[in-house]
Tab-separated table of N, CA and C in Angstrom:
chain	number	residue	atom	x	y	z
A	1	MET	N	38.521	9.396	-29.726
A	1	MET	CA	37.283	9.612	-30.073
A	1	MET	C	36.604	8.151	-30.114
A	2	VAL	N	35.490	8.063	-29.502
A	2	VAL	CA	34.706	6.797	-29.429
A	2	VAL	C	33.997	6.591	-30.672
A	3	CYS	N	34.012	5.501	-31.322
A	3	CYS	CA	33.208	5.086	-32.576
A	3	CYS	C	31.580	4.943	-32.190
A	4	LEU	N	30.871	5.793	-32.824
A	4	LEU	CA	29.640	5.619	-32.441
A	4	LEU	C	28.764	5.109	-33.607
A	5	VAL	N	27.896	4.011	-33.217
A	5	VAL	CA	27.125	3.374	-34.236
A	5	VAL	C	25.719	4.285	-34.406
A	6	GLU	N	25.590	4.875	-35.620
A	6	GLU	CA	24.573	5.744	-35.675
A	6	GLU	C	23.306	5.240	-36.393
A	7	GLU	N	23.603	4.323	-37.277
A	7	GLU	CA	22.308	3.760	-37.998
A	7	GLU	C	22.856	2.148	-38.382
A	8	TYR	N	21.792	1.413	-38.493
A	8	TYR	CA	21.942	-0.051	-39.032
A	8	TYR	C	20.695	-0.115	-39.823
A	9	GLU	N	20.913	-0.833	-41.101
A	9	GLU	CA	19.908	-1.272	-41.812
A	9	GLU	C	20.463	-2.569	-42.686
A	10	PHE	N	19.634	-3.361	-43.137
A	10	PHE	CA	20.148	-4.556	-43.841
A	10	PHE	C	21.325	-4.198	-44.878
A	11	GLY	N	22.425	-4.698	-44.711
A	11	GLY	CA	23.677	-4.340	-45.509
A	11	GLY	C	24.264	-3.307	-45.358
A	12	ARG	N	23.998	-2.299	-44.402
A	12	ARG	CA	24.624	-1.063	-44.042
A	12	ARG	C	24.819	-0.730	-42.836
A	13	ILE	N	25.821	-0.210	-42.208
A	13	ILE	CA	25.990	0.318	-40.928
A	13	ILE	C	26.878	1.637	-41.013
A	14	LYS	N	26.325	2.559	-40.379
A	14	LYS	CA	26.907	3.910	-40.232
A	14	LYS	C	27.608	4.158	-38.861
A	15	ILE	N	28.957	4.378	-38.951
A	15	ILE	CA	29.616	4.441	-37.768
A	15	ILE	C	30.450	5.878	-37.813
A	16	SER	N	30.206	6.692	-36.765
A	16	SER	CA	30.871	7.999	-36.777
A	16	SER	C	30.862	8.673	-38.150
A	17	GLY	N	29.763	8.611	-38.765
A	17	GLY	CA	29.533	9.393	-40.075
A	17	GLY	C	30.005	8.624	-41.359
A	18	LYS	N	30.566	7.378	-41.109
A	18	LYS	CA	31.050	6.685	-42.433
A	18	LYS	C	30.346	5.406	-42.362
A	19	ASN	N	29.911	5.206	-43.631
A	19	ASN	CA	29.014	3.981	-44.151
A	19	ASN	C	29.927	2.880	-44.389
A	20	TYR	N	29.500	1.497	-43.937
A	20	TYR	CA	30.235	0.300	-44.208
A	20	TYR	C	29.059	-0.648	-44.786
A	21	THR	N	29.647	-1.479	-45.674
A	21	THR	CA	28.605	-2.390	-46.298
A	21	THR	C	29.350	-3.866	-46.072
A	22	SER	N	30.300	-3.949	-45.398
A	22	SER	CA	30.741	-5.511	-45.247
A	22	SER	C	30.850	-5.515	-43.708
A	23	ASP	N	30.884	-6.676	-43.140
A	23	ASP	CA	30.867	-7.105	-41.716
A	23	ASP	C	31.967	-6.283	-40.987
A	24	VAL	N	31.625	-6.004	-39.686
A	24	VAL	CA	32.497	-5.088	-38.936
A	24	VAL	C	32.808	-5.653	-37.610
A	25	ILE	N	33.965	-5.099	-37.010
A	25	ILE	CA	34.322	-5.307	-35.684
A	25	ILE	C	34.420	-3.727	-35.084
A	26	VAL	N	33.771	-3.333	-34.083
A	26	VAL	CA	33.686	-2.133	-33.594
A	26	VAL	C	34.211	-2.156	-32.178
A	27	SER	N	35.145	-1.232	-31.752
A	27	SER	CA	35.557	-1.171	-30.243
A	27	SER	C	36.282	0.085	-30.105
A	28	GLY	N	35.702	0.690	-28.990
A	28	GLY	CA	36.420	2.019	-28.688
A	28	GLY	C	36.580	3.047	-29.823
A	29	ASP	N	37.728	3.154	-30.126
A	29	ASP	CA	37.934	4.244	-31.376
A	29	ASP	C	38.322	3.525	-32.693
A	30	ALA	N	38.099	2.260	-32.773
A	30	ALA	CA	38.573	1.338	-33.950
A	30	ALA	C	37.278	0.685	-34.708
A	31	VAL	N	37.554	0.698	-36.039
A	31	VAL	CA	36.391	0.046	-36.791
A	31	VAL	C	37.301	-0.891	-37.813
A	32	GLU	N	37.047	-2.075	-37.699
A	32	GLU	CA	37.732	-3.087	-38.591
A	32	GLU	C	36.721	-3.508	-39.617
A	33	ASP	N	36.910	-3.144	-40.956
A	33	ASP	CA	35.867	-3.442	-41.824
A	33	ASP	C	36.142	-4.695	-42.581
A	34	GLY	N	35.268	-5.349	-43.079
A	34	GLY	CA	35.610	-6.722	-43.707
A	34	GLY	C	35.821	-7.797	-42.864
A	35	TRP	N	35.353	-7.976	-41.803
A	35	TRP	CA	35.423	-9.068	-40.787
A	35	TRP	C	34.878	-10.256	-41.475
A	36	TRP	N	35.812	-11.246	-41.806
A	36	TRP	CA	35.184	-12.570	-42.461
A	36	TRP	C	35.617	-13.643	-41.667
A	37	ARG	N	34.743	-14.604	-41.580
A	37	ARG	CA	34.829	-15.883	-40.804
A	37	ARG	C	35.174	-17.135	-41.818
A	38	LYS	N	35.872	-18.179	-41.158
A	38	LYS	CA	36.073	-19.444	-41.682
A	38	LYS	C	34.846	-19.915	-42.589
A	39	GLU	N	33.720	-19.892	-41.874
A	39	GLU	CA	32.394	-20.242	-42.381
A	39	GLU	C	31.563	-19.071	-42.445
A	40	GLY	N	31.123	-18.666	-43.507
A	40	GLY	CA	30.256	-17.494	-43.605
A	40	GLY	C	29.061	-17.038	-42.515
A	41	HIS	N	28.483	-18.149	-42.269
A	41	HIS	CA	27.327	-17.932	-41.283
A	41	HIS	C	27.622	-18.625	-39.829
A	42	GLU	N	28.872	-18.815	-39.705
A	42	GLU	CA	29.411	-19.480	-38.364
A	42	GLU	C	30.496	-18.616	-37.739
A	43	VAL	N	30.581	-18.396	-36.606
A	43	VAL	CA	31.710	-17.782	-35.842
A	43	VAL	C	32.548	-19.068	-35.060
A	44	ASN	N	33.591	-19.223	-35.588
A	44	ASN	CA	34.462	-20.407	-34.968
A	44	ASN	C	35.606	-19.786	-34.117
A	45	PRO	N	36.153	-20.477	-33.337
A	45	PRO	CA	37.265	-20.060	-32.457
A	45	PRO	C	38.225	-19.380	-33.142
A	46	GLU	N	38.742	-19.677	-34.434
A	46	GLU	CA	39.850	-18.903	-35.101
A	46	GLU	C	39.228	-17.545	-35.696
A	47	ASP	N	37.972	-17.437	-35.542
A	47	ASP	CA	37.336	-16.048	-36.155
A	47	ASP	C	37.434	-14.934	-34.972
A	48	ILE	N	37.785	-15.200	-33.823
A	48	ILE	CA	37.785	-14.165	-32.930
A	48	ILE	C	38.987	-13.714	-32.491
A	49	ALA	N	40.106	-13.941	-33.123
A	49	ALA	CA	41.403	-13.349	-32.938
A	49	ALA	C	41.259	-11.748	-32.990
A	50	PRO	N	40.696	-11.142	-34.023
A	50	PRO	CA	40.578	-9.718	-34.210
A	50	PRO	C	39.809	-9.186	-33.199
A	51	ILE	N	38.823	-9.929	-32.489
A	51	ILE	CA	38.113	-9.451	-31.447
A	51	ILE	C	38.933	-9.354	-30.116
A	52	LEU	N	39.651	-10.339	-29.869
A	52	LEU	CA	40.409	-10.474	-28.617
A	52	LEU	C	41.630	-9.519	-28.561
A	53	LYS	N	41.989	-9.062	-29.549
A	53	LYS	CA	43.073	-7.770	-29.604
A	53	LYS	C	42.473	-6.672	-28.861
A	54	PHE	N	41.275	-6.380	-28.876
A	54	PHE	CA	40.700	-5.344	-28.080
A	54	PHE	C	40.640	-5.557	-26.577
A	55	ASN	N	40.810	-6.722	-26.266
A	55	ASN	CA	40.602	-6.989	-24.720
A	55	ASN	C	39.467	-6.563	-24.114
A	56	PRO	N	38.318	-7.031	-24.672
A	56	PRO	CA	36.985	-6.620	-24.051
A	56	PRO	C	36.454	-7.224	-22.931
A	57	GLU	N	35.591	-6.261	-22.176
A	57	GLU	CA	34.794	-7.046	-21.006
A	57	GLU	C	33.624	-7.724	-21.505
A	58	VAL	N	33.125	-7.078	-22.854
A	58	VAL	CA	31.802	-7.780	-23.304
A	58	VAL	C	31.984	-8.003	-24.810
A	59	VAL	N	31.665	-9.029	-25.426
A	59	VAL	CA	31.453	-9.090	-26.893
A	59	VAL	C	30.025	-9.270	-27.178
A	60	VAL	N	29.695	-8.307	-28.224
A	60	VAL	CA	28.303	-8.267	-28.660
A	60	VAL	C	28.253	-8.695	-30.021
A	61	PHE	N	27.712	-10.065	-30.436
A	61	PHE	CA	27.801	-10.484	-31.728
A	61	PHE	C	26.356	-10.122	-32.375
A	62	GLY	N	26.522	-9.416	-33.585
A	62	GLY	CA	25.347	-9.228	-34.264
A	62	GLY	C	25.230	-10.316	-35.328
A	63	THR	N	24.149	-11.149	-35.184
A	63	THR	CA	24.026	-12.257	-36.056
A	63	THR	C	23.212	-12.166	-37.259
A	64	GLY	N	23.154	-10.931	-37.808
A	64	GLY	CA	22.474	-10.624	-39.139
A	64	GLY	C	21.125	-10.023	-38.838
A	65	TYR	N	20.624	-9.533	-39.907
A	65	TYR	CA	19.124	-8.988	-39.847
A	65	TYR	C	18.187	-9.950	-39.542
A	66	TYR	N	18.423	-11.253	-40.223
A	66	TYR	CA	17.458	-12.359	-40.020
A	66	TYR	C	17.979	-13.441	-39.185
A	67	ASP	N	19.042	-13.031	-38.259
A	67	ASP	CA	19.672	-14.035	-37.200
A	67	ASP	C	20.207	-15.251	-37.930
A	68	ARG	N	20.955	-15.206	-38.844
A	68	ARG	CA	21.591	-16.257	-39.635
A	68	ARG	C	22.917	-16.859	-39.221
A	69	VAL	N	23.485	-15.888	-38.369
A	69	VAL	CA	25.024	-16.489	-38.074
A	69	VAL	C	24.812	-17.138	-36.859
A	70	LYS	N	25.522	-18.218	-36.749
A	70	LYS	CA	25.499	-18.979	-35.380
A	70	LYS	C	26.876	-19.000	-34.819
A	71	VAL	N	26.981	-18.601	-33.619
A	71	VAL	CA	28.193	-18.462	-32.794
A	71	VAL	C	28.250	-19.852	-32.202
A	72	LYS	N	29.416	-20.517	-32.532
A	72	LYS	CA	29.679	-21.936	-31.901
A	72	LYS	C	29.867	-21.742	-30.415
A	73	ASP	N	29.448	-22.850	-29.857
A	73	ASP	CA	29.546	-23.118	-28.267
A	73	ASP	C	31.103	-22.960	-27.888
A	74	GLU	N	31.993	-23.405	-28.792
A	74	GLU	CA	33.375	-23.319	-28.399
A	74	GLU	C	34.021	-21.901	-28.243
A	75	VAL	N	33.434	-20.929	-29.138
A	75	VAL	CA	33.647	-19.687	-29.037
A	75	VAL	C	33.033	-18.957	-27.661
A	76	ILE	N	31.956	-19.231	-27.427
A	76	ILE	CA	31.220	-18.903	-26.202
A	76	ILE	C	32.106	-19.300	-24.841
A	77	LYS	N	32.422	-20.566	-24.923
A	77	LYS	CA	33.302	-21.175	-23.896
A	77	LYS	C	34.644	-20.378	-23.629
A	78	GLU	N	35.236	-20.206	-24.944
A	78	GLU	CA	36.662	-19.519	-24.823
A	78	GLU	C	36.479	-18.035	-24.321
A	79	LEU	N	35.355	-17.346	-24.764
A	79	LEU	CA	35.398	-16.004	-24.299
A	79	LEU	C	35.102	-15.992	-22.947
A	80	GLU	N	34.198	-16.908	-22.460
A	80	GLU	CA	33.644	-16.896	-20.930
A	80	GLU	C	34.864	-17.290	-20.096
A	81	LYS	N	35.585	-18.239	-20.562
A	81	LYS	CA	36.804	-18.640	-19.807
A	81	LYS	C	37.863	-17.580	-19.663
A	82	ARG	N	37.809	-16.451	-20.563
A	82	ARG	CA	38.629	-15.293	-20.544
A	82	ARG	C	38.047	-14.251	-19.580
A	83	GLY	N	36.839	-14.518	-19.187
A	83	GLY	CA	36.242	-13.623	-18.262
A	83	GLY	C	35.322	-12.633	-18.974
A	84	ILE	N	35.016	-12.804	-20.219
A	84	ILE	CA	34.391	-11.859	-21.282
A	84	ILE	C	32.791	-12.394	-21.234
A	85	ARG	N	32.168	-11.439	-21.038
A	85	ARG	CA	30.590	-11.650	-21.146
A	85	ARG	C	30.344	-11.623	-22.628
A	86	VAL	N	29.327	-12.555	-23.128
A	86	VAL	CA	28.924	-12.845	-24.400
A	86	VAL	C	27.491	-12.443	-24.624
A	87	LEU	N	27.195	-11.682	-25.527
A	87	LEU	CA	25.764	-11.327	-26.110
A	87	LEU	C	25.619	-11.675	-27.449
A	88	ILE	N	24.686	-12.524	-27.863
A	88	ILE	CA	24.343	-12.869	-29.194
A	88	ILE	C	22.977	-12.402	-29.635
A	89	LEU	N	22.847	-11.363	-30.530
A	89	LEU	CA	21.664	-10.879	-30.736
A	89	LEU	C	21.454	-10.547	-32.373
A	90	LYS	N	20.375	-10.569	-32.759
A	90	LYS	CA	20.097	-9.991	-34.224
A	90	LYS	C	20.872	-8.692	-34.148
A	91	THR	N	21.274	-8.314	-35.496
A	91	THR	CA	22.280	-7.058	-35.557
A	91	THR	C	21.642	-5.923	-35.051
A	92	GLN	N	20.406	-5.663	-35.447
A	92	GLN	CA	19.738	-4.410	-35.094
A	92	GLN	C	19.574	-4.352	-33.433
A	93	ASP	N	19.429	-5.330	-32.985
A	93	ASP	CA	19.457	-5.386	-31.262
A	93	ASP	C	20.937	-5.496	-30.810
A	94	ALA	N	21.883	-6.012	-31.464
A	94	ALA	CA	23.219	-6.000	-31.023
A	94	ALA	C	23.783	-4.495	-31.143
A	95	VAL	N	23.306	-3.696	-32.042
A	95	VAL	CA	23.880	-2.414	-32.222
A	95	VAL	C	23.181	-1.472	-31.050
A	96	ALA	N	22.050	-1.911	-30.531
A	96	ALA	CA	21.455	-1.138	-29.510
A	96	ALA	C	22.069	-1.493	-28.293
A	97	ALA	N	22.578	-2.757	-28.020
A	97	ALA	CA	23.013	-3.350	-26.813
A	97	ALA	C	24.480	-2.679	-26.656
A	98	TYR	N	25.270	-2.752	-27.854
A	98	TYR	CA	26.575	-2.180	-27.907
A	98	TYR	C	26.665	-0.633	-27.461
A	99	GLY	N	25.534	0.094	-28.107
A	99	GLY	CA	25.547	1.474	-27.621
A	99	GLY	C	25.260	1.784	-26.101
A	100	LYS	N	24.344	1.011	-25.505
A	100	LYS	CA	24.185	0.871	-24.155
A	100	LYS	C	25.314	0.679	-23.296
A	101	LEU	N	26.135	-0.501	-23.726
A	101	LEU	CA	27.259	-0.771	-22.934
A	101	LEU	C	28.252	0.312	-23.101
A	102	VAL	N	28.549	1.012	-24.102
A	102	VAL	CA	29.626	2.069	-24.186
A	102	VAL	C	29.000	3.145	-23.365
A	103	ASP	N	27.763	3.324	-23.378
A	103	ASP	CA	27.264	4.537	-22.598
A	103	ASP	C	27.575	4.300	-21.032
A	104	GLU	N	27.539	2.990	-20.642
A	104	GLU	CA	27.648	2.588	-19.413
A	104	GLU	C	29.237	2.534	-19.082
A	105	GLY	N	30.077	2.986	-19.914
A	105	GLY	CA	31.538	2.891	-19.838
A	105	GLY	C	32.058	1.384	-19.819
A	106	LYS	N	31.409	0.503	-20.307
A	106	LYS	CA	32.175	-0.800	-20.555
A	106	LYS	C	33.060	-0.862	-21.655
A	107	LYS	N	33.941	-1.824	-21.545
A	107	LYS	CA	34.874	-2.024	-22.673
A	107	LYS	C	34.276	-3.038	-23.564
A	108	ALA	N	33.598	-2.697	-24.582
A	108	ALA	CA	32.680	-3.641	-25.351
A	108	ALA	C	33.175	-3.570	-26.845
A	109	VAL	N	32.961	-4.858	-27.414
A	109	VAL	CA	33.267	-5.113	-28.886
A	109	VAL	C	31.932	-5.426	-29.693
A	110	LEU	N	31.566	-4.920	-30.736
A	110	LEU	CA	30.453	-5.325	-31.430
A	110	LEU	C	31.117	-5.918	-32.693
A	111	ALA	N	30.815	-7.165	-32.988
A	111	ALA	CA	31.239	-7.978	-34.167
A	111	ALA	C	29.960	-8.121	-34.829
A	112	ALA	N	29.608	-7.481	-35.963
A	112	ALA	CA	28.369	-7.447	-36.543
A	112	ALA	C	28.321	-7.982	-38.035
A	113	HIS	N	27.377	-8.978	-38.434
A	113	HIS	CA	27.049	-9.450	-39.641
A	113	HIS	C	25.951	-8.364	-40.237
A	114	LEU	N	26.127	-7.871	-41.362
A	114	LEU	CA	25.286	-6.889	-41.743
A	114	LEU	C	24.104	-7.279	-42.559
A	115	THR	N	24.197	-8.484	-43.256
A	115	THR	CA	23.215	-8.979	-43.955
A	115	THR	C	22.277	-9.906	-43.475
A	116	CYS	N	22.114	-10.998	-44.225
A	116	CYS	CA	21.122	-12.074	-43.564
A	116	CYS	C	21.377	-12.466	-42.189
């Protein structure tokens, strides 16, 4: 069963009927709750290991409701070096983009910060 992101609002995301209140990684039929980064509002190279295990075609970073999370250039370069497309959007837009990619049959991962 594919995990469907049904709703997002500041601090909460609903995926396949279940509410989450901490940052998540979503791919295919898996949700990893509690995605934490070395620096709370930065995504560094060591923070993407749980994303890479899904072997995605596309990674969609949700940077928070107010776009506070920054994805470091080294992360983008590492993902692109592996042939992975990268999208960096406010979380509300990232959720929509992820849903569209899944609908198109893409192997996508959503890595979303739920608050600021």
